Structures are given as structure tokens and as C-alpha cells.
Amino acid sequence: MTSALLLTDAFDRIRQQVAETAGGLTADQLAYRVDDDANSIAWLIWHLTRVQDDHISDVAGTAQAWTDGGWAGRFGLPLDPSDTGYGHTSEQVASVRVGSPDLLIGYHEAVYAATADYVASVTDADLERIVDRAWDPPVTLGVRLVSVISDSLQHAGQAAFVRGILQRA
């Protein structure tokens, strides 16, 4: 297995989890929060997708689906188009509401397609390229991709946990 195939598989697992977790839920279920300061399924999936969109487009040198693909307009959220959800207050989390899971899944599918296209060409040598010098040590492409995968899987798991709570109620 090549690095490209491994990365593609990892991002595809995130895609599958997003679709399984959000699929079939109502707007109210997507907005459900375990308590007033918890993240909703909608926010978790939106956030993991925004971060993937932001980080992958940055390393790939491409435009984000959120802005250039028109997804920001479709969502109509009261947030700056550059917002990825990092550091959101409870009120900002509550502002991420969607009418149906199709919007979340559609946006994630668009980001996944761009991600899969990019990682399909990644070689082992590419993984050592420095992509962010703001950290000490500087962040390589390999570390950035693993970070996106790790964070996305954690948030997808959190969203699945919240769905499980809803299904038990």
C-alpha cells in the first residue's frame, strides 16, 4: 500500500462516518446539544469539514469549497467565511444550524472529493515538505495530514456519540 492509498482510505473512513452519523436526522436532531455548552452534531460535522477544507486547500494550493464552491452561501451561517469553528463560543456553536443532513453531507462530499484528488498524488517524499513554519518544530505535510485525520475522526466519533444519545432518548 502506498502513502497515497493509505491517506485516501483514512479520509474515506471519515466521509463514511459523516454520512452515517448525519443521515436521516431532522434539523432539530442535528442541532441537539447534550447541554448548553456542548457541541451539536451539525456543528461537529460542519467544523471537521471546514478544517479539512481549510487545511487541505492550503497544502494543495487550491481554493476552498466553502467559499469558491458556494457552500458558505448555501449554509447561510452568521459567521465570517474564513471561520472554521476553532475557539467557538457556545453561542457560535448554537448558530450552526442546518435544515437537513443533505447540506452537511453534500459539503463534506465536496471536500472529500478535493481531498481525495489531492492525496492521490502524494508521495512519501512529499510528506516531509514543511507546510507551516508557525510551529516549533515546523509542521510537515505528513504531520498536517495526520492531524486533520485525527481531529476529524475524533469529531466524527463525538457526533456519532451524540446521535447515540438521541436514539436512546
PDB file of C-alpha atoms in Angstrom:
ATOM      1  CA  MET A   1       0.000   0.000   0.000  1.00  0.00           C
ATOM      2  CA  THR A   2       1.299   3.443  -0.897  1.00  0.00           C
ATOM      3  CA  SER A   3       1.060   6.567   1.248  1.00  0.00           C
ATOM      4  CA  ALA A   4      -1.490   7.932  -1.210  1.00  0.00           C
ATOM      5  CA  LEU A   5      -3.724   4.870  -0.833  1.00  0.00           C
ATOM      6  CA  LEU A   6      -3.394   4.935   2.943  1.00  0.00           C
ATOM      7  CA  LEU A   7      -4.382   8.606   3.085  1.00  0.00           C
ATOM      8  CA  THR A   8      -7.273   8.071   0.686  1.00  0.00           C
ATOM      9  CA  ASP A   9      -8.570   5.226   2.844  1.00  0.00           C
ATOM     10  CA  ALA A  10      -8.344   7.315   6.022  1.00  0.00           C
ATOM     11  CA  PHE A  11     -10.224  10.253   4.517  1.00  0.00           C
ATOM     12  CA  ASP A  12     -12.824   7.889   3.041  1.00  0.00           C
ATOM     13  CA  ARG A  13     -13.485   6.467   6.523  1.00  0.00           C
ATOM     14  CA  ILE A  14     -14.205   9.984   7.752  1.00  0.00           C
ATOM     15  CA  ARG A  15     -16.549  10.513   4.790  1.00  0.00           C
ATOM     16  CA  GLN A  16     -18.416   7.311   5.587  1.00  0.00           C
ATOM     17  CA  GLN A  17     -18.757   8.212   9.274  1.00  0.00           C
ATOM     18  CA  VAL A  18     -20.086  11.680   8.434  1.00  0.00           C
ATOM     19  CA  ALA A  19     -22.772  10.229   6.152  1.00  0.00           C
ATOM     20  CA  GLU A  20     -23.762   7.508   8.641  1.00  0.00           C
ATOM     21  CA  THR A  21     -23.934   9.929  11.544  1.00  0.00           C
ATOM     22  CA  ALA A  22     -25.856  12.766   9.895  1.00  0.00           C
ATOM     23  CA  GLY A  23     -28.025  10.742   7.540  1.00  0.00           C
ATOM     24  CA  GLY A  24     -31.730  10.636   8.297  1.00  0.00           C
ATOM     25  CA  LEU A  25     -31.707  13.197  11.104  1.00  0.00           C
ATOM     26  CA  THR A  26     -34.024  16.178  11.365  1.00  0.00           C
ATOM     27  CA  ALA A  27     -32.857  19.778  11.721  1.00  0.00           C
ATOM     28  CA  ASP A  28     -33.693  19.656  15.430  1.00  0.00           C
ATOM     29  CA  GLN A  29     -31.772  16.422  15.924  1.00  0.00           C
ATOM     30  CA  LEU A  30     -28.749  17.858  14.128  1.00  0.00           C
ATOM     31  CA  ALA A  31     -28.909  20.900  16.437  1.00  0.00           C
ATOM     32  CA  TYR A  32     -29.340  18.854  19.646  1.00  0.00           C
ATOM     33  CA  ARG A  33     -26.792  19.610  22.371  1.00  0.00           C
ATOM     34  CA  VAL A  34     -26.300  17.392  25.399  1.00  0.00           C
ATOM     35  CA  ASP A  35     -26.104  20.578  27.475  1.00  0.00           C
ATOM     36  CA  ASP A  36     -25.932  24.301  26.778  1.00  0.00           C
ATOM     37  CA  ASP A  37     -22.169  24.266  26.250  1.00  0.00           C
ATOM     38  CA  ALA A  38     -21.871  21.035  24.268  1.00  0.00           C
ATOM     39  CA  ASN A  39     -21.340  20.777  20.521  1.00  0.00           C
ATOM     40  CA  SER A  40     -24.175  19.666  18.270  1.00  0.00           C
ATOM     41  CA  ILE A  41     -23.946  17.069  15.533  1.00  0.00           C
ATOM     42  CA  ALA A  42     -24.341  19.849  12.960  1.00  0.00           C
ATOM     43  CA  TRP A  43     -21.538  21.898  14.473  1.00  0.00           C
ATOM     44  CA  LEU A  44     -19.179  18.915  14.818  1.00  0.00           C
ATOM     45  CA  ILE A  45     -19.633  17.826  11.211  1.00  0.00           C
ATOM     46  CA  TRP A  46     -19.524  21.388   9.877  1.00  0.00           C
ATOM     47  CA  HIS A  47     -16.361  22.102  11.883  1.00  0.00           C
ATOM     48  CA  LEU A  48     -14.479  18.934  10.907  1.00  0.00           C
ATOM     49  CA  THR A  49     -15.361  19.595   7.284  1.00  0.00           C
ATOM     50  CA  ARG A  50     -14.364  23.269   7.457  1.00  0.00           C
ATOM     51  CA  VAL A  51     -10.991  22.365   8.974  1.00  0.00           C
ATOM     52  CA  GLN A  52     -10.390  19.682   6.334  1.00  0.00           C
ATOM     53  CA  ASP A  53     -11.410  22.128   3.593  1.00  0.00           C
ATOM     54  CA  ASP A  54      -9.160  24.871   5.006  1.00  0.00           C
ATOM     55  CA  HIS A  55      -6.111  22.723   5.701  1.00  0.00           C
ATOM     56  CA  ILE A  56      -6.180  20.584   2.555  1.00  0.00           C
ATOM     57  CA  SER A  57      -6.784  23.527   0.236  1.00  0.00           C
ATOM     58  CA  ASP A  58      -3.868  25.298   1.912  1.00  0.00           C
ATOM     59  CA  VAL A  59      -1.380  22.452   1.370  1.00  0.00           C
ATOM     60  CA  ALA A  60      -2.749  21.700  -2.107  1.00  0.00           C
ATOM     61  CA  GLY A  61      -2.686  25.351  -3.182  1.00  0.00           C
ATOM     62  CA  THR A  62      -6.329  25.248  -4.220  1.00  0.00           C
ATOM     63  CA  ALA A  63      -9.456  27.222  -3.371  1.00  0.00           C
ATOM     64  CA  GLN A  64     -11.760  26.138  -0.573  1.00  0.00           C
ATOM     65  CA  ALA A  65     -15.088  24.538  -1.427  1.00  0.00           C
ATOM     66  CA  TRP A  66     -16.665  26.626   1.356  1.00  0.00           C
ATOM     67  CA  THR A  67     -16.059  29.922  -0.391  1.00  0.00           C
ATOM     68  CA  ASP A  68     -15.323  29.136  -4.034  1.00  0.00           C
ATOM     69  CA  GLY A  69     -17.737  26.194  -4.227  1.00  0.00           C
ATOM     70  CA  GLY A  70     -20.622  28.269  -2.891  1.00  0.00           C
ATOM     71  CA  TRP A  71     -21.175  26.246   0.283  1.00  0.00           C
ATOM     72  CA  ALA A  72     -20.943  29.280   2.579  1.00  0.00           C
ATOM     73  CA  GLY A  73     -23.912  30.806   0.774  1.00  0.00           C
ATOM     74  CA  ARG A  74     -25.913  27.580   0.894  1.00  0.00           C
ATOM     75  CA  PHE A  75     -25.399  27.288   4.635  1.00  0.00           C
ATOM     76  CA  GLY A  76     -26.122  30.977   5.265  1.00  0.00           C
ATOM     77  CA  LEU A  77     -24.464  30.946   8.677  1.00  0.00           C
ATOM     78  CA  PRO A  78     -23.930  34.207  10.594  1.00  0.00           C
ATOM     79  CA  LEU A  79     -20.160  33.615  10.575  1.00  0.00           C
ATOM     80  CA  ASP A  80     -17.217  35.075   8.702  1.00  0.00           C
ATOM     81  CA  PRO A  81     -16.489  32.991   5.591  1.00  0.00           C
ATOM     82  CA  SER A  82     -12.978  32.281   6.912  1.00  0.00           C
ATOM     83  CA  ASP A  83     -14.353  30.828  10.173  1.00  0.00           C
ATOM     84  CA  THR A  84     -13.605  27.141  10.733  1.00  0.00           C
ATOM     85  CA  GLY A  85     -15.158  26.897  14.193  1.00  0.00           C
ATOM     86  CA  TYR A  86     -11.901  26.890  16.116  1.00  0.00           C
ATOM     87  CA  GLY A  87     -12.449  28.544  19.515  1.00  0.00           C
ATOM     88  CA  HIS A  88     -16.194  28.990  19.058  1.00  0.00           C
ATOM     89  CA  THR A  89     -18.269  30.200  21.960  1.00  0.00           C
ATOM     90  CA  SER A  90     -21.423  28.391  22.987  1.00  0.00           C
ATOM     91  CA  GLU A  91     -23.468  30.991  21.094  1.00  0.00           C
ATOM     92  CA  GLN A  92     -21.454  30.467  17.916  1.00  0.00           C
ATOM     93  CA  VAL A  93     -21.897  26.698  18.201  1.00  0.00           C
ATOM     94  CA  ALA A  94     -25.666  27.246  18.535  1.00  0.00           C
ATOM     95  CA  SER A  95     -25.646  29.414  15.390  1.00  0.00           C
ATOM     96  CA  VAL A  96     -24.568  26.475  13.220  1.00  0.00           C
ATOM     97  CA  ARG A  97     -27.967  25.150  12.210  1.00  0.00           C
ATOM     98  CA  VAL A  98     -28.904  23.362   9.020  1.00  0.00           C
ATOM     99  CA  GLY A  99     -32.255  22.412   7.551  1.00  0.00           C
ATOM    100  CA  SER A 100     -31.289  18.867   6.653  1.00  0.00           C
ATOM    101  CA  PRO A 101     -28.387  16.441   6.769  1.00  0.00           C
ATOM    102  CA  ASP A 102     -28.090  16.676   2.983  1.00  0.00           C
ATOM    103  CA  LEU A 103     -26.377  20.049   3.291  1.00  0.00           C
ATOM    104  CA  LEU A 104     -23.746  18.758   5.721  1.00  0.00           C
ATOM    105  CA  ILE A 105     -23.185  15.560   3.778  1.00  0.00           C
ATOM    106  CA  GLY A 106     -23.056  17.417   0.452  1.00  0.00           C
ATOM    107  CA  TYR A 107     -20.457  19.854   1.704  1.00  0.00           C
ATOM    108  CA  HIS A 108     -18.405  17.034   3.188  1.00  0.00           C
ATOM    109  CA  GLU A 109     -18.614  15.068  -0.077  1.00  0.00           C
ATOM    110  CA  ALA A 110     -17.310  18.089  -1.998  1.00  0.00           C
ATOM    111  CA  VAL A 111     -14.412  18.499   0.427  1.00  0.00           C
ATOM    112  CA  TYR A 112     -13.710  14.768   0.366  1.00  0.00           C
ATOM    113  CA  ALA A 113     -13.561  14.798  -3.451  1.00  0.00           C
ATOM    114  CA  ALA A 114     -10.993  17.608  -3.411  1.00  0.00           C
ATOM    115  CA  THR A 115      -9.052  15.875  -0.631  1.00  0.00           C
ATOM    116  CA  ALA A 116      -9.043  12.505  -2.398  1.00  0.00           C
ATOM    117  CA  ASP A 117      -7.890  14.177  -5.608  1.00  0.00           C
ATOM    118  CA  TYR A 118      -5.009  15.829  -3.771  1.00  0.00           C
ATOM    119  CA  VAL A 119      -3.834  12.900  -1.636  1.00  0.00           C
ATOM    120  CA  ALA A 120      -3.927  10.531  -4.631  1.00  0.00           C
ATOM    121  CA  SER A 121      -0.778  12.238  -5.877  1.00  0.00           C
ATOM    122  CA  VAL A 122       1.081  12.489  -2.545  1.00  0.00           C
ATOM    123  CA  THR A 123       4.366  10.610  -2.432  1.00  0.00           C
ATOM    124  CA  ASP A 124       6.492   9.594   0.544  1.00  0.00           C
ATOM    125  CA  ALA A 125       8.944  12.382  -0.306  1.00  0.00           C
ATOM    126  CA  ASP A 126       6.095  14.941  -0.284  1.00  0.00           C
ATOM    127  CA  LEU A 127       5.263  14.084   3.319  1.00  0.00           C
ATOM    128  CA  GLU A 128       8.488  15.715   4.535  1.00  0.00           C
ATOM    129  CA  ARG A 129       7.686  19.100   2.938  1.00  0.00           C
ATOM    130  CA  ILE A 130       7.316  21.888   5.512  1.00  0.00           C
ATOM    131  CA  VAL A 131       3.830  23.400   5.225  1.00  0.00           C
ATOM    132  CA  ASP A 132       3.660  25.580   8.351  1.00  0.00           C
ATOM    133  CA  ARG A 133       6.609  27.345   9.952  1.00  0.00           C
ATOM    134  CA  ALA A 134       4.454  28.976  12.667  1.00  0.00           C
ATOM    135  CA  TRP A 135       5.070  25.969  14.939  1.00  0.00           C
ATOM    136  CA  ASP A 136       8.215  24.676  16.628  1.00  0.00           C
ATOM    137  CA  PRO A 137       9.111  22.319  15.141  1.00  0.00           C
ATOM    138  CA  PRO A 138       7.714  23.360  11.760  1.00  0.00           C
ATOM    139  CA  VAL A 139       4.813  21.235  10.535  1.00  0.00           C
ATOM    140  CA  THR A 140       5.399  18.827   7.668  1.00  0.00           C
ATOM    141  CA  LEU A 141       2.762  17.774   5.170  1.00  0.00           C
ATOM    142  CA  GLY A 142       2.670  14.326   6.776  1.00  0.00           C
ATOM    143  CA  VAL A 143       2.038  15.762  10.236  1.00  0.00           C
ATOM    144  CA  ARG A 144      -0.632  18.143   8.886  1.00  0.00           C
ATOM    145  CA  LEU A 145      -2.496  15.329   7.117  1.00  0.00           C
ATOM    146  CA  VAL A 146      -2.376  13.055  10.162  1.00  0.00           C
ATOM    147  CA  SER A 147      -3.583  15.951  12.319  1.00  0.00           C
ATOM    148  CA  VAL A 148      -6.574  16.553  10.040  1.00  0.00           C
ATOM    149  CA  ILE A 149      -7.389  12.844  10.005  1.00  0.00           C
ATOM    150  CA  SER A 150      -7.073  12.543  13.786  1.00  0.00           C
ATOM    151  CA  ASP A 151      -9.164  15.616  14.571  1.00  0.00           C
ATOM    152  CA  SER A 152     -11.803  14.664  12.010  1.00  0.00           C
ATOM    153  CA  LEU A 153     -12.158  11.130  13.351  1.00  0.00           C
ATOM    154  CA  GLN A 154     -12.446  12.459  16.903  1.00  0.00           C
ATOM    155  CA  HIS A 155     -15.191  14.917  15.923  1.00  0.00           C
ATOM    156  CA  ALA A 156     -16.992  12.317  13.807  1.00  0.00           C
ATOM    157  CA  GLY A 157     -16.919   9.985  16.811  1.00  0.00           C
ATOM    158  CA  GLN A 158     -18.264  12.735  19.054  1.00  0.00           C
ATOM    159  CA  ALA A 159     -21.090  13.367  16.599  1.00  0.00           C
ATOM    160  CA  ALA A 160     -21.876   9.635  16.484  1.00  0.00           C
ATOM    161  CA  PHE A 161     -21.945   9.599  20.298  1.00  0.00           C
ATOM    162  CA  VAL A 162     -24.463  12.454  20.349  1.00  0.00           C
ATOM    163  CA  ARG A 163     -26.576  10.609  17.775  1.00  0.00           C
ATOM    164  CA  GLY A 164     -26.473   7.548  20.035  1.00  0.00           C
ATOM    165  CA  ILE A 165     -27.777   9.621  22.937  1.00  0.00           C
ATOM    166  CA  LEU A 166     -30.613  10.908  20.739  1.00  0.00           C
ATOM    167  CA  GLN A 167     -31.545   7.390  19.671  1.00  0.00           C
ATOM    168  CA  ARG A 168     -31.726   6.198  23.291  1.00  0.00           C
ATOM    169  CA  ALA A 169     -33.993   9.052  24.384  1.00  0.00           C
TER     170      ALA A 169
END
